[in-house]
Amino acid sequence: SPEQIMSPKWSMVTTIGSKCELNAFHANFITKSKSKYGVYKFALPSFPLSSQSKMPQKPTAVTFNTDSKCIYAMNTHCDTEYFQHDSNKIYTLDFKANPKQFEWKVYDGQVIPRYNTTACMVDNNRFICILGGDKFGDASKKAELFALNCKKSVILKDMEIERDRALSLYNNNLHKIFVVDALKEKKRYYRNEGKYYWSNNRYLESYDINKDKWMNINSKQSKGYSETKS
């Protein structure tokens, strides 16, 4: 229900790809050993196939708008395609829709074509922030805000550190976006050097919307160590 979706007592995790599911669990499920609540699993509509190959694809960035009760999924990747023809599209799933119309739809407007990104809602759900990734799925410093009211993208200053498959969130009180690598250790390919680097630092940085400035919260900024580990 809308009340449960908005309630801080309920957490919801989606899996969107070859199988689309929503898992919901109550706060008591974690904090109390004898909670009467369990984990509830709900099937979601199948995600649209690639418009080019008609093969399965999955979004690499997903976020939820608590005002419109919509899931936004973007920057899709299809394993059978070298060029990702739909990676600039935004797909939406509206939880307020009539049950007969509860399906994924293509949203108006386009984002930068890329994948292996991360996304979060920003500024009272008015914008979608999309970070990292590029058209080959490699790490990048690209940062973008998609405005839902005018359905256009605004390019932000580049991040301090290149990102792929990162984690991001927005703090409404601080008016800051935070982003961090999802894995403690990661192997990244630098296409301009034709070389891989291993990184074992989870760089955390923030973007101050009022100052239009990225700040690296970690002191070290090296790429990591070179391809000496397989």
Tab-separated table of N, CA, C and O in Angstrom, residues 30-108:
chain	number	residue	atom	x	y	z
A	30	ILE	N	14.686	-7.238	11.692
A	30	ILE	CA	16.115	-7.187	11.988
A	30	ILE	C	16.373	-6.921	13.463
A	30	ILE	O	17.277	-7.504	14.057
A	31	THR	N	15.571	-6.053	14.074
A	31	THR	CA	15.862	-5.597	15.434
A	31	THR	C	15.320	-6.528	16.520
A	31	THR	O	15.802	-6.501	17.645
A	32	LYS	N	14.316	-7.349	16.188
A	32	LYS	CA	13.729	-8.220	17.199
A	32	LYS	C	13.813	-9.675	16.753
A	32	LYS	O	13.423	-10.017	15.640
A	33	SER	N	14.331	-10.514	17.640
A	33	SER	CA	14.527	-11.928	17.307
A	33	SER	C	13.203	-12.673	17.126
A	33	SER	O	13.136	-13.648	16.389
A	34	LYS	N	12.138	-12.187	17.790
A	34	LYS	CA	10.839	-12.862	17.694
A	34	LYS	C	9.824	-11.964	16.969
A	34	LYS	O	8.685	-11.830	17.386
A	35	SER	N	10.266	-11.388	15.891
A	35	SER	CA	9.379	-10.526	15.117
A	35	SER	C	8.273	-11.347	14.461
A	35	SER	O	8.499	-12.463	13.994
A	36	LYS	N	7.071	-10.802	14.447
A	36	LYS	CA	5.952	-11.492	13.796
A	36	LYS	C	5.979	-11.297	12.287
A	36	LYS	O	5.185	-11.889	11.572
A	37	TYR	N	6.892	-10.414	11.840
A	37	TYR	CA	6.989	-10.146	10.412
A	37	TYR	C	8.105	-10.974	9.786
A	37	TYR	O	9.119	-11.253	10.414
A	38	GLY	N	7.913	-11.326	8.540
A	38	GLY	CA	8.943	-11.990	7.768
A	38	GLY	C	9.312	-11.145	6.568
A	38	GLY	O	9.065	-9.949	6.531
A	39	VAL	N	9.918	-11.775	5.575
A	39	VAL	CA	10.226	-11.099	4.323
A	39	VAL	C	9.157	-11.460	3.306
A	39	VAL	O	8.833	-12.629	3.115
A	40	TYR	N	8.599	-10.442	2.678
A	40	TYR	CA	7.521	-10.658	1.717
A	40	TYR	C	8.054	-10.407	0.309
A	40	TYR	O	8.672	-9.380	0.048
A	41	LYS	N	7.815	-11.332	-0.568
A	41	LYS	CA	8.305	-11.239	-1.938
A	41	LYS	C	7.122	-11.050	-2.890
A	41	LYS	O	6.132	-11.775	-2.820
A	42	PHE	N	7.262	-10.050	-3.776
A	42	PHE	CA	6.217	-9.754	-4.750
A	42	PHE	C	6.810	-9.771	-6.154
A	42	PHE	O	7.905	-9.245	-6.382
A	43	ALA	N	6.106	-10.361	-7.081
A	43	ALA	CA	6.543	-10.369	-8.473
A	43	ALA	C	6.210	-9.034	-9.127
A	43	ALA	O	5.124	-8.490	-8.934
A	44	LEU	N	7.136	-8.492	-9.887
A	44	LEU	CA	6.925	-7.267	-10.651
A	44	LEU	C	6.829	-7.610	-12.131
A	44	LEU	O	7.282	-8.673	-12.560
A	45	PRO	N	6.247	-6.737	-12.934
A	45	PRO	CA	6.154	-6.996	-14.377
A	45	PRO	C	7.541	-7.202	-14.996
A	45	PRO	O	8.533	-6.623	-14.541
A	46	SER	N	7.603	-8.011	-16.028
A	46	SER	CA	8.866	-8.276	-16.713
A	46	SER	C	9.424	-6.992	-17.307
A	46	SER	O	8.675	-6.142	-17.804
A	47	PHE	N	10.746	-6.856	-17.273
A	47	PHE	CA	11.383	-5.664	-17.810
A	47	PHE	C	11.401	-5.736	-19.342
A	47	PHE	O	11.565	-6.810	-19.914
A	48	PRO	N	11.218	-4.611	-20.037
A	48	PRO	CA	11.157	-4.619	-21.504
A	48	PRO	C	12.422	-5.188	-22.148
A	48	PRO	O	13.534	-5.005	-21.638
A	49	LEU	N	12.259	-5.856	-23.274
A	49	LEU	CA	13.388	-6.380	-24.043
A	49	LEU	C	14.081	-5.244	-24.780
A	49	LEU	O	13.529	-4.147	-24.938
A	50	SER	N	15.282	-5.495	-25.227
A	50	SER	CA	16.009	-4.518	-26.026
A	50	SER	C	15.227	-4.205	-27.292
A	50	SER	O	14.728	-5.117	-27.969
A	51	SER	N	15.131	-2.937	-27.639
A	51	SER	CA	14.393	-2.553	-28.841
A	51	SER	C	15.127	-2.978	-30.114
A	51	SER	O	14.517	-3.102	-31.172
A	52	GLN	N	16.442	-3.212	-30.013
A	52	GLN	CA	17.232	-3.568	-31.181
A	52	GLN	C	17.251	-5.075	-31.420
A	52	GLN	O	16.895	-5.558	-32.476
A	53	SER	N	17.674	-5.848	-30.420
A	53	SER	CA	17.851	-7.292	-30.591
A	53	SER	C	16.683	-8.115	-30.068
A	53	SER	O	16.624	-9.317	-30.310
A	54	LYS	N	15.759	-7.469	-29.345
A	54	LYS	CA	14.632	-8.156	-28.716
A	54	LYS	C	15.104	-9.209	-27.709
A	54	LYS	O	14.423	-10.198	-27.457
A	55	MET	N	16.269	-8.981	-27.156
A	55	MET	CA	16.838	-9.866	-26.138
A	55	MET	C	16.710	-9.210	-24.760
A	55	MET	O	16.549	-7.981	-24.651
A	56	PRO	N	16.806	-10.011	-23.673
A	56	PRO	CA	16.677	-9.437	-22.326
A	56	PRO	C	17.765	-8.404	-22.039
A	56	PRO	O	18.910	-8.535	-22.484
A	57	GLN	N	17.370	-7.377	-21.317
A	57	GLN	CA	18.314	-6.365	-20.863
A	57	GLN	C	17.999	-6.034	-19.414
A	57	GLN	O	16.919	-6.344	-18.911
A	58	LYS	N	18.953	-5.418	-18.731
A	58	LYS	CA	18.705	-5.036	-17.338
A	58	LYS	C	19.272	-3.649	-17.083
A	58	LYS	O	20.304	-3.263	-17.646
A	59	PRO	N	18.598	-2.863	-16.253
A	59	PRO	CA	19.100	-1.525	-15.922
A	59	PRO	C	20.272	-1.624	-14.951
A	59	PRO	O	20.317	-2.531	-14.111
A	60	THR	N	21.209	-0.712	-15.066
A	60	THR	CA	22.336	-0.704	-14.131
A	60	THR	C	22.161	0.342	-13.043
A	60	THR	O	22.956	0.403	-12.108
A	61	ALA	N	21.134	1.195	-13.168
A	61	ALA	CA	20.834	2.183	-12.131
A	61	ALA	C	19.326	2.211	-11.900
A	61	ALA	O	18.550	2.300	-12.853
A	62	VAL	N	18.937	2.123	-10.635
A	62	VAL	CA	17.524	2.097	-10.266
A	62	VAL	C	17.324	2.981	-9.032
A	62	VAL	O	18.133	2.953	-8.099
A	63	THR	N	16.248	3.771	-9.028
A	63	THR	CA	15.927	4.580	-7.857
A	63	THR	C	14.416	4.693	-7.720
A	63	THR	O	13.670	4.397	-8.666
A	64	PHE	N	13.958	5.094	-6.541
A	64	PHE	CA	12.525	5.139	-6.247
A	64	PHE	C	12.120	6.541	-5.826
A	64	PHE	O	12.774	7.166	-4.991
A	65	ASN	N	11.049	7.050	-6.429
A	65	ASN	CA	10.513	8.363	-6.104
A	65	ASN	C	9.371	8.195	-5.099
A	65	ASN	O	8.309	7.664	-5.436
A	66	THR	N	9.580	8.646	-3.867
A	66	THR	CA	8.586	8.453	-2.812
A	66	THR	C	7.363	9.348	-2.988
A	66	THR	O	6.321	9.102	-2.379
A	67	ASP	N	7.467	10.404	-3.785
A	67	ASP	CA	6.323	11.282	-4.043
A	67	ASP	C	5.398	10.703	-5.112
A	67	ASP	O	4.186	10.594	-4.916
A	68	SER	N	5.979	10.337	-6.239
A	68	SER	CA	5.165	9.801	-7.345
A	68	SER	C	4.926	8.307	-7.226
A	68	SER	O	4.140	7.740	-7.976
A	69	LYS	N	5.604	7.648	-6.279
A	69	LYS	CA	5.507	6.184	-6.085
A	69	LYS	C	5.912	5.437	-7.360
A	69	LYS	O	5.274	4.473	-7.761
A	70	CYS	N	7.003	5.904	-7.966
A	70	CYS	CA	7.493	5.302	-9.215
A	70	CYS	C	8.910	4.784	-9.033
A	70	CYS	O	9.726	5.420	-8.348
A	71	ILE	N	9.191	3.663	-9.661
A	71	ILE	CA	10.567	3.207	-9.820
A	71	ILE	C	11.089	3.758	-11.140
A	71	ILE	O	10.414	3.678	-12.159
A	72	TYR	N	12.287	4.319	-11.114
A	72	TYR	CA	12.956	4.762	-12.336
A	72	TYR	C	14.168	3.858	-12.562
A	72	TYR	O	15.000	3.693	-11.664
A	73	ALA	N	14.236	3.269	-13.743
A	73	ALA	CA	15.343	2.374	-14.092
A	73	ALA	C	15.966	2.857	-15.400
A	73	ALA	O	15.253	3.183	-16.347
A	74	MET	N	17.288	2.896	-15.454
A	74	MET	CA	17.942	3.497	-16.630
A	74	MET	C	19.300	2.858	-16.880
A	74	MET	O	19.767	2.014	-16.117
A	75	ASN	N	19.937	3.331	-17.977
A	75	ASN	CA	21.269	2.864	-18.368
A	75	ASN	C	21.318	1.345	-18.464
A	75	ASN	O	22.090	0.672	-17.778
A	76	THR	N	20.477	0.810	-19.347
A	76	THR	CA	20.349	-0.636	-19.495
A	76	THR	C	21.559	-1.241	-20.205
A	76	THR	O	22.288	-0.567	-20.945
A	77	HIS	N	21.729	-2.544	-19.982
A	77	HIS	CA	22.804	-3.306	-20.631
A	77	HIS	C	22.240	-4.627	-21.130
A	77	HIS	O	21.539	-5.325	-20.401
A	78	CYS	N	22.535	-4.946	-22.396
A	78	CYS	CA	22.132	-6.217	-23.002
A	78	CYS	C	23.399	-6.991	-23.355
A	78	CYS	O	24.267	-6.477	-24.082
A	79	ASP	N	23.534	-8.206	-22.853
A	79	ASP	CA	24.763	-8.981	-23.028
A	79	ASP	C	25.067	-9.295	-24.488
A	79	ASP	O	26.232	-9.509	-24.838
A	80	THR	N	24.050	-9.334	-25.333
A	80	THR	CA	24.268	-9.732	-26.724
A	80	THR	C	24.581	-8.554	-27.638
A	80	THR	O	24.807	-8.746	-28.833
A	81	GLU	N	24.602	-7.335	-27.105
A	81	GLU	CA	24.825	-6.148	-27.932
A	81	GLU	C	26.153	-5.475	-27.568
A	81	GLU	O	26.452	-5.276	-26.392
A	82	TYR	N	26.930	-5.126	-28.596
A	82	TYR	CA	28.164	-4.373	-28.365
A	82	TYR	C	27.825	-2.913	-28.082
A	82	TYR	O	28.357	-2.301	-27.157
A	83	PHE	N	26.950	-2.345	-28.905
A	83	PHE	CA	26.445	-0.991	-28.665
A	83	PHE	C	25.097	-1.099	-27.950
A	83	PHE	O	24.199	-1.786	-28.422
A	84	GLN	N	24.982	-0.409	-26.819
A	84	GLN	CA	23.780	-0.481	-26.009
A	84	GLN	C	22.774	0.559	-26.499
A	84	GLN	O	22.839	1.726	-26.137
A	85	HIS	N	21.852	0.118	-27.340
A	85	HIS	CA	20.958	1.049	-28.037
A	85	HIS	C	19.931	1.716	-27.118
A	85	HIS	O	19.398	2.771	-27.453
A	86	ASP	N	19.633	1.104	-25.972
A	86	ASP	CA	18.591	1.653	-25.090
A	86	ASP	C	19.154	2.262	-23.810
A	86	ASP	O	18.399	2.578	-22.890
A	87	SER	N	20.471	2.418	-23.736
A	87	SER	CA	21.073	2.879	-22.476
A	87	SER	C	20.768	4.337	-22.161
A	87	SER	O	21.054	4.811	-21.064
A	88	ASN	N	20.193	5.062	-23.123
A	88	ASN	CA	19.817	6.464	-22.873
A	88	ASN	C	18.354	6.612	-22.448
A	88	ASN	O	17.880	7.719	-22.215
A	89	LYS	N	17.626	5.503	-22.333
A	89	LYS	CA	16.206	5.556	-21.983
A	89	LYS	C	16.002	5.425	-20.471
A	89	LYS	O	16.796	4.807	-19.765
A	90	ILE	N	14.895	6.029	-20.015
A	90	ILE	CA	14.463	5.864	-18.627
A	90	ILE	C	13.153	5.081	-18.644
A	90	ILE	O	12.216	5.440	-19.356
A	91	TYR	N	13.100	4.008	-17.871
A	91	TYR	CA	11.886	3.197	-17.758
A	91	TYR	C	11.261	3.443	-16.386
A	91	TYR	O	11.967	3.587	-15.383
A	92	THR	N	9.943	3.504	-16.345
A	92	THR	CA	9.247	3.748	-15.084
A	92	THR	C	8.222	2.654	-14.794
A	92	THR	O	7.642	2.069	-15.711
A	93	LEU	N	8.026	2.419	-13.506
A	93	LEU	CA	6.985	1.503	-13.038
A	93	LEU	C	6.206	2.236	-11.965
A	93	LEU	O	6.729	2.529	-10.892
A	94	ASP	N	4.940	2.545	-12.258
A	94	ASP	CA	4.109	3.381	-11.395
A	94	ASP	C	3.270	2.497	-10.477
A	94	ASP	O	2.399	1.752	-10.930
A	95	PHE	N	3.511	2.596	-9.160
A	95	PHE	CA	2.781	1.778	-8.196
A	95	PHE	C	1.369	2.302	-7.952
A	95	PHE	O	0.578	1.627	-7.299
A	96	LYS	N	1.037	3.476	-8.458
A	96	LYS	CA	-0.312	4.005	-8.315
A	96	LYS	C	-1.184	3.654	-9.527
A	96	LYS	O	-2.379	3.972	-9.542
A	97	ALA	N	-0.593	3.030	-10.517
A	97	ALA	CA	-1.320	2.740	-11.750
A	97	ALA	C	-2.405	1.700	-11.527
A	97	ALA	O	-2.352	0.892	-10.583
A	98	ASN	N	-3.409	1.739	-12.369
A	98	ASN	CA	-4.438	0.703	-12.377
A	98	ASN	C	-3.775	-0.657	-12.564
A	98	ASN	O	-2.837	-0.784	-13.354
A	99	PRO	N	-4.209	-1.687	-11.818
A	99	PRO	CA	-3.576	-3.018	-11.943
A	99	PRO	C	-3.463	-3.503	-13.383
A	99	PRO	O	-2.492	-4.178	-13.740
A	100	LYS	N	-4.413	-3.149	-14.220
A	100	LYS	CA	-4.357	-3.583	-15.617
A	100	LYS	C	-3.301	-2.805	-16.406
A	100	LYS	O	-2.916	-3.219	-17.497
A	101	GLN	N	-2.853	-1.689	-15.864
A	101	GLN	CA	-1.833	-0.872	-16.534
A	101	GLN	C	-0.510	-0.868	-15.766
A	101	GLN	O	0.347	-0.017	-16.002
A	102	PHE	N	-0.371	-1.821	-14.852
A	102	PHE	CA	0.843	-1.910	-14.048
A	102	PHE	C	1.934	-2.588	-14.877
A	102	PHE	O	2.078	-3.803	-14.882
A	103	GLU	N	2.700	-1.775	-15.601
A	103	GLU	CA	3.729	-2.288	-16.488
A	103	GLU	C	4.809	-1.222	-16.671
A	103	GLU	O	4.599	-0.044	-16.384
A	104	TRP	N	5.963	-1.665	-17.136
A	104	TRP	CA	7.055	-0.733	-17.398
A	104	TRP	C	6.733	0.120	-18.617
A	104	TRP	O	6.244	-0.371	-19.621
A	105	LYS	N	7.047	1.411	-18.513
A	105	LYS	CA	6.842	2.326	-19.628
A	105	LYS	C	8.097	3.162	-19.832
A	105	LYS	O	8.856	3.417	-18.894
A	106	VAL	N	8.306	3.601	-21.073
A	106	VAL	CA	9.440	4.470	-21.388
A	106	VAL	C	9.077	5.905	-21.029
A	106	VAL	O	8.050	6.419	-21.466
A	107	TYR	N	9.903	6.530	-20.231
A	107	TYR	CA	9.665	7.898	-19.783
A	107	TYR	C	10.109	8.879	-20.859
A	107	TYR	O	11.038	8.623	-21.630
A	108	ASP	N	9.448	10.037	-20.927
A	108	ASP	CA	9.854	11.078	-21.873
A	108	ASP	C	11.221	11.631	-21.478
A	108	ASP	O	11.522	11.774	-20.289
